[in-house]
mmCIF file of C-alpha atoms and ligand atoms in Angstrom:
data_model
loop_
_atom_site.group_PDB
_atom_site.id
_atom_site.type_symbol
_atom_site.label_atom_id
_atom_site.label_comp_id
_atom_site.label_asym_id
_atom_site.label_seq_id
_atom_site.Cartn_x
_atom_site.Cartn_y
_atom_site.Cartn_z
ATOM 1 C CA MET A 147 0.169 -0.246 0.225
ATOM 2 C CA THR A 148 1.133 3.434 -0.716
ATOM 3 C CA GLN A 149 0.870 5.654 1.823
ATOM 4 C CA VAL A 150 1.202 9.941 1.288
ATOM 5 C CA ALA A 151 2.053 12.452 3.909
ATOM 6 C CA ILE A 152 -0.488 14.758 4.353
ATOM 7 C CA LYS A 153 0.305 18.100 4.910
ATOM 8 C CA THR A 154 -1.845 20.188 7.469
ATOM 9 C CA PRO A 155 -1.403 24.040 8.552
ATOM 10 C CA PRO A 156 0.594 24.498 11.510
ATOM 11 C CA THR A 157 -2.164 23.718 14.708
ATOM 12 C CA ARG A 158 -2.016 25.918 17.670
ATOM 13 C CA VAL A 159 -2.255 24.101 21.067
ATOM 14 C CA ALA A 160 -3.085 25.270 24.165
ATOM 15 C CA THR A 161 -1.309 23.192 26.580
ATOM 16 C CA LEU A 162 2.010 21.141 26.265
ATOM 17 C CA SER A 163 3.357 18.847 28.176
ATOM 18 C CA VAL A 164 6.546 16.138 28.648
ATOM 19 C CA GLU A 165 6.796 13.159 30.861
ATOM 20 C CA CYS A 166 9.335 10.231 31.067
ATOM 21 C CA VAL A 167 6.997 6.983 30.662
ATOM 22 C CA THR A 168 8.099 3.693 31.690
ATOM 23 C CA ALA A 169 4.063 2.103 30.837
ATOM 24 C CA LEU A 170 2.108 3.293 27.295
ATOM 25 C CA GLU A 171 -2.023 2.819 27.863
ATOM 26 C CA GLU A 172 -2.846 1.440 23.869
ATOM 27 C CA ASP A 173 -4.385 4.426 22.609
ATOM 28 C CA ASP A 174 -1.171 6.962 23.703
ATOM 29 C CA LEU A 175 0.652 4.279 21.919
ATOM 30 C CA GLN A 176 -1.576 4.369 19.902
ATOM 31 C CA ALA A 177 -1.183 8.142 19.404
ATOM 32 C CA LEU A 178 3.038 7.223 18.969
ATOM 33 C CA CYS A 179 2.571 5.438 16.207
ATOM 34 C CA GLU A 180 0.747 8.280 14.479
ATOM 35 C CA ALA A 181 3.380 10.561 15.302
ATOM 36 C CA THR A 182 6.059 8.894 14.767
ATOM 37 C CA ASN A 183 4.748 7.946 10.947
ATOM 38 C CA ALA A 184 3.802 11.635 10.136
ATOM 39 C CA ALA A 185 7.525 12.377 10.913
ATOM 40 C CA ILE A 186 8.793 9.760 9.352
ATOM 41 C CA LEU A 187 6.154 10.203 6.385
ATOM 42 C CA ASP A 188 7.508 14.178 6.110
ATOM 43 C CA GLY A 189 11.153 13.024 5.733
ATOM 44 C CA GLY A 190 11.447 13.867 9.852
ATOM 45 C CA GLY A 191 15.218 11.856 10.912
ATOM 46 C CA PHE A 192 13.720 8.964 13.235
ATOM 47 C CA GLY A 193 16.204 6.268 11.438
ATOM 48 C CA TRP A 194 13.672 5.613 9.193
ATOM 49 C CA ILE A 195 13.170 6.252 5.415
ATOM 50 C CA ASN A 196 10.074 4.583 4.860
ATOM 51 C CA PRO A 197 6.994 4.088 7.496
ATOM 52 C CA PRO A 198 7.786 0.160 8.635
ATOM 53 C CA GLY A 199 3.924 -0.083 8.998
ATOM 54 C CA GLN A 200 1.621 0.109 11.870
ATOM 55 C CA GLN A 201 2.318 -3.142 13.720
ATOM 56 C CA VAL A 202 6.566 -2.607 13.519
ATOM 57 C CA LEU A 203 6.131 0.460 15.502
ATOM 58 C CA GLU A 204 4.204 -0.849 18.155
ATOM 59 C CA ARG A 205 6.472 -3.508 18.976
ATOM 60 C CA TYR A 206 9.779 -0.918 18.812
ATOM 61 C CA PHE A 207 8.374 1.152 21.283
ATOM 62 C CA ARG A 208 6.810 -1.987 23.213
ATOM 63 C CA GLY A 209 10.823 -2.615 22.816
ATOM 64 C CA VAL A 210 12.137 0.715 23.974
ATOM 65 C CA LEU A 211 10.032 0.701 26.933
ATOM 66 C CA LEU A 212 11.666 -2.912 28.061
ATOM 67 C CA VAL A 213 15.361 -1.741 27.379
ATOM 68 C CA PRO A 214 17.313 -0.801 30.221
ATOM 69 C CA GLU A 215 19.178 1.823 29.037
ATOM 70 C CA ARG A 216 16.682 3.986 27.224
ATOM 71 C CA ASP A 217 14.270 6.561 28.904
ATOM 72 C CA LEU A 218 11.036 7.242 26.832
ATOM 73 C CA LEU A 219 9.649 10.626 26.828
ATOM 74 C CA ILE A 220 7.092 11.884 24.835
ATOM 75 C CA GLY A 221 5.675 14.978 24.700
ATOM 76 C CA ARG A 222 1.785 15.518 24.706
ATOM 77 C CA ALA A 223 0.430 18.246 22.552
ATOM 78 C CA ASP A 224 -3.490 18.738 24.365
ATOM 79 C CA GLY A 225 -3.134 15.706 26.214
ATOM 80 C CA LEU A 226 -2.205 13.790 22.467
ATOM 81 C CA ILE A 227 0.872 12.466 21.917
ATOM 82 C CA ALA A 228 2.902 13.870 19.394
ATOM 83 C CA GLY A 229 6.302 14.086 20.153
ATOM 84 C CA SER A 230 8.951 11.593 21.803
ATOM 85 C CA ALA A 231 12.899 11.674 22.362
ATOM 86 C CA GLN A 232 14.873 9.038 23.791
ATOM 87 C CA LEU A 233 17.582 9.424 26.135
ATOM 88 C CA VAL A 234 20.342 6.886 26.401
ATOM 89 C CA ARG A 235 23.118 5.217 28.909
ATOM 90 C CA GLN A 236 26.154 3.489 28.005
ATOM 91 C CA PRO A 237 26.606 0.015 28.591
ATOM 92 C CA ARG A 238 27.684 -0.931 31.960
ATOM 93 C CA ASN A 239 30.682 -1.918 31.028
ATOM 94 C CA ASN A 240 31.789 1.726 29.721
ATOM 95 C CA GLU A 241 32.937 3.157 32.666
ATOM 96 C CA ALA A 242 35.370 5.558 30.736
ATOM 97 C CA GLN A 243 32.075 7.144 29.564
ATOM 98 C CA ALA A 244 29.294 6.627 32.049
ATOM 99 C CA HIS A 245 29.148 10.127 32.625
ATOM 100 C CA GLY A 246 27.223 11.048 29.599
ATOM 101 C CA ALA A 247 24.100 10.008 27.938
ATOM 102 C CA THR A 248 22.688 10.907 24.676
ATOM 103 C CA LEU A 249 19.424 12.517 23.167
ATOM 104 C CA MET A 250 18.128 9.959 20.183
ATOM 105 C CA HIS A 251 15.248 10.129 18.101
ATOM 106 C CA SER A 252 13.413 13.250 19.137
ATOM 107 C CA PHE A 253 10.827 14.232 16.598
ATOM 108 C CA VAL A 254 7.145 16.207 16.832
ATOM 109 C CA ALA A 255 4.542 15.599 14.722
ATOM 110 C CA PRO A 256 4.346 17.846 11.648
ATOM 111 C CA TYR A 257 0.894 18.594 12.240
ATOM 112 C CA ALA A 258 1.771 19.636 16.222
ATOM 113 C CA ARG A 259 5.289 21.738 15.160
ATOM 114 C CA GLY A 260 5.624 25.070 16.046
ATOM 115 C CA ASN A 261 4.083 25.178 19.221
ATOM 116 C CA GLY A 262 7.095 24.247 21.350
ATOM 117 C CA LEU A 263 7.099 21.688 21.850
ATOM 118 C CA ALA A 264 10.639 20.052 21.049
ATOM 119 C CA ARG A 265 11.912 23.114 23.118
ATOM 120 C CA LEU A 266 9.909 21.750 26.263
ATOM 121 C CA MET A 267 11.454 18.115 25.209
ATOM 122 C CA MET A 268 14.593 18.668 25.154
ATOM 123 C CA ILE A 269 14.501 21.016 28.428
ATOM 124 C CA LYS A 270 13.158 17.820 30.183
ATOM 125 C CA ALA A 271 15.512 15.823 29.001
ATOM 126 C CA GLU A 272 18.629 17.755 30.179
ATOM 127 C CA GLU A 273 16.398 17.633 33.579
ATOM 128 C CA LYS A 274 16.627 14.311 33.303
ATOM 129 C CA ALA A 275 19.356 13.861 33.171
ATOM 130 C CA ARG A 276 20.893 16.122 35.463
ATOM 131 C CA ALA A 277 18.837 14.426 37.984
ATOM 132 C CA LEU A 278 20.350 11.056 36.775
ATOM 133 C CA GLY A 279 23.873 12.731 37.800
ATOM 134 C CA TYR A 280 24.791 12.540 33.701
ATOM 135 C CA LYS A 281 27.610 15.560 33.195
ATOM 136 C CA VAL A 282 27.656 15.620 29.555
ATOM 137 C CA LEU A 283 24.520 15.422 26.493
ATOM 138 C CA ASN A 284 25.306 13.737 23.239
ATOM 139 C CA LEU A 285 23.024 14.232 20.331
ATOM 140 C CA ASP A 286 23.663 14.015 16.339
ATOM 141 C CA VAL A 287 21.630 14.898 13.630
ATOM 142 C CA ARG A 288 21.729 15.174 9.242
ATOM 143 C CA GLU A 289 22.373 17.729 8.663
ATOM 144 C CA THR A 290 19.264 18.872 6.049
ATOM 145 C CA GLN A 291 17.549 18.760 9.411
ATOM 146 C CA GLN A 292 17.239 22.357 10.081
ATOM 147 C CA ALA A 293 14.993 23.046 12.706
ATOM 148 C CA ALA A 294 16.497 20.613 14.873
ATOM 149 C CA ILE A 295 20.006 22.152 14.238
ATOM 150 C CA ALA A 296 18.404 25.412 14.971
ATOM 151 C CA LEU A 297 16.829 24.103 17.931
ATOM 152 C CA PHE A 298 20.006 22.786 19.454
ATOM 153 C CA GLU A 299 22.587 25.395 18.846
ATOM 154 C CA SER A 300 19.704 27.929 20.431
ATOM 155 C CA LEU A 301 20.160 25.643 23.506
ATOM 156 C CA ALA A 302 23.849 25.839 23.371
ATOM 157 C CA TYR A 303 24.438 22.584 22.051
ATOM 158 C CA HIS A 304 28.707 22.880 20.600
ATOM 159 C CA ARG A 305 29.039 21.071 17.428
ATOM 160 C CA TRP A 306 31.937 19.177 17.635
ATOM 161 C CA GLY A 307 32.218 17.390 14.301
ATOM 162 C CA GLU A 308 31.043 15.952 11.272
ATOM 163 C CA HIS A 309 30.585 13.029 9.688
ATOM 164 C CA PRO A 310 31.023 13.263 5.745
ATOM 165 C CA ALA A 311 28.597 10.138 5.417
ATOM 166 C CA TYR A 312 26.314 9.990 8.033
ATOM 167 C CA ALA A 313 23.558 9.047 6.207
ATOM 168 C CA ARG A 314 21.512 7.543 3.005
ATOM 169 C CA VAL A 315 18.868 8.611 1.777
ATOM 170 C CA LYS A 316 17.050 8.131 -0.882
ATOM 171 C CA GLY A 317 20.307 6.466 -2.171
ATOM 172 C CA LYS A 318 22.360 10.192 -1.350
ATOM 173 C CA LEU A 319 24.987 10.768 0.801
ATOM 174 C CA VAL A 320 24.262 12.791 3.724
ATOM 175 C CA ARG A 321 26.645 14.807 5.737
ATOM 176 C CA GLY A 322 25.936 14.531 10.322
ATOM 177 C CA PHE A 323 26.277 16.646 12.678
ATOM 178 C CA PHE A 324 27.856 15.608 16.712
ATOM 179 C CA TYR A 325 26.971 18.011 18.855
ATOM 180 C CA THR A 326 27.204 18.230 22.704
ATOM 181 C CA LYS A 327 26.112 20.212 25.919
ATOM 182 C CA MET A 328 28.276 20.135 29.850
ATOM 183 C CA LEU A 329 25.162 19.849 31.614
ATOM 184 C CA LYS A 330 25.838 22.428 34.879
HETATM 185 C C1 COA B 222 12.639 19.338 14.500
HETATM 186 C C2 COA B 222 11.455 19.310 15.550
HETATM 187 C C3 COA B 222 12.023 18.010 16.456
HETATM 188 C C4 COA B 222 11.738 21.048 15.889
HETATM 189 O O1 COA B 222 10.178 20.224 16.641
HETATM 190 P P1 COA B 222 8.459 21.889 16.935
HETATM 191 O O2 COA B 222 8.075 21.320 18.172
HETATM 192 O O3 COA B 222 8.443 22.659 15.850
HETATM 193 O O4 COA B 222 9.307 23.252 17.226
HETATM 194 P P2 COA B 222 9.486 23.963 18.405
HETATM 195 O O5 COA B 222 8.106 24.303 18.296
HETATM 196 O O6 COA B 222 9.918 23.601 20.085
HETATM 197 O O7 COA B 222 10.680 25.122 17.892
HETATM 198 C C5 COA B 222 11.926 24.995 19.035
HETATM 199 C C6 COA B 222 13.050 26.179 18.244
HETATM 200 O O8 COA B 222 13.271 24.933 16.781
HETATM 201 C C7 COA B 222 13.817 25.397 15.897
HETATM 202 N N1 COA B 222 12.587 26.321 14.795
HETATM 203 C C8 COA B 222 11.190 24.697 15.187
HETATM 204 N N2 COA B 222 11.120 25.588 13.177
HETATM 205 C C9 COA B 222 11.757 25.402 12.997
HETATM 206 C C10 COA B 222 12.047 25.858 11.177
HETATM 207 N N3 COA B 222 10.982 25.581 10.684
HETATM 208 N N4 COA B 222 13.157 26.432 10.970
HETATM 209 C C11 COA B 222 14.117 26.753 11.354
HETATM 210 N N5 COA B 222 13.883 26.810 13.059
HETATM 211 C C12 COA B 222 13.405 25.883 13.538
HETATM 212 C C13 COA B 222 13.735 27.292 16.367
HETATM 213 O O9 COA B 222 14.974 27.135 17.330
HETATM 214 C C14 COA B 222 12.713 27.680 17.642
HETATM 215 O O10 COA B 222 12.931 27.657 18.217
HETATM 216 P P3 COA B 222 11.581 29.192 18.704
HETATM 217 O O11 COA B 222 10.661 28.720 18.161
HETATM 218 O O12 COA B 222 12.582 29.768 19.665
HETATM 219 O O13 COA B 222 12.000 30.046 16.800
HETATM 220 C C15 COA B 222 10.684 19.056 14.499
HETATM 221 O O14 COA B 222 10.774 19.539 13.070
HETATM 222 C C16 COA B 222 10.775 17.387 13.845
HETATM 223 O O15 COA B 222 10.762 16.574 14.441
HETATM 224 N N6 COA B 222 12.148 17.678 12.967
HETATM 225 C C17 COA B 222 12.060 16.700 12.227
HETATM 226 C C18 COA B 222 13.336 15.436 12.986
HETATM 227 C C19 COA B 222 14.115 15.979 13.673
HETATM 228 O O16 COA B 222 14.271 16.634 12.687
HETATM 229 N N7 COA B 222 14.585 15.132 14.704
HETATM 230 C C20 COA B 222 15.826 15.881 15.533
HETATM 231 C C21 COA B 222 17.029 14.960 14.804
HETATM 232 S S1 COA B 222 16.753 13.454 15.445
#
């Protein structure tokens, strides 16, 4: 089945919230998968190039909740899940880098963008990382994700490196940028 991205103008939302979850109700899981699907269709930087389908996404997020090294943050716009991010720790053997966590797979569904949800998710992710004792937060992004780059740089993330063949999208290599921030 061919899936088509439906572009809608930004919707104004009244309330935003972000929480770190260890379980998801069925309707929340559905909303998270729909948001993810919409972000992938939009070219969203979530690793997937083609939407894998609802069942795969459901299994994926159920799996994320089981991984001890991952914390799943979800962002809600007017109560509905519209974005997420993952805070990822080093495996236990990596004591030398145990002071750092990586923020991965952050996105907001196209229909909820422009309302400040991604900024709130970043702030909450940093708070969570600090609360867990991390001193450094790392992240990386395709050079084509201009909105995300603007967001990270506005939050004082320092670009320390580039990868010339970071991703391959529709047969084309895309550069990637690596960022870090010392958590005070
Ligand atoms: C990047 C992304 C998460 C931003 O989500 P959002 O909820 O619309 O962002 P916010 O409304 O919180 O805006 C936060 C900041 O992002 C930047 N930003 C957001 N949209 C932008 C745009 N269209 N152009 C340039 N900068 C933009 C701005 O710095 C903005 O701050 P400001 O409002 O003070 O100007 C969203 O566009 C997205 O999911 N993109 C695809 C996935 C992705 O790139 N993920 C990150 C790397 S994995």
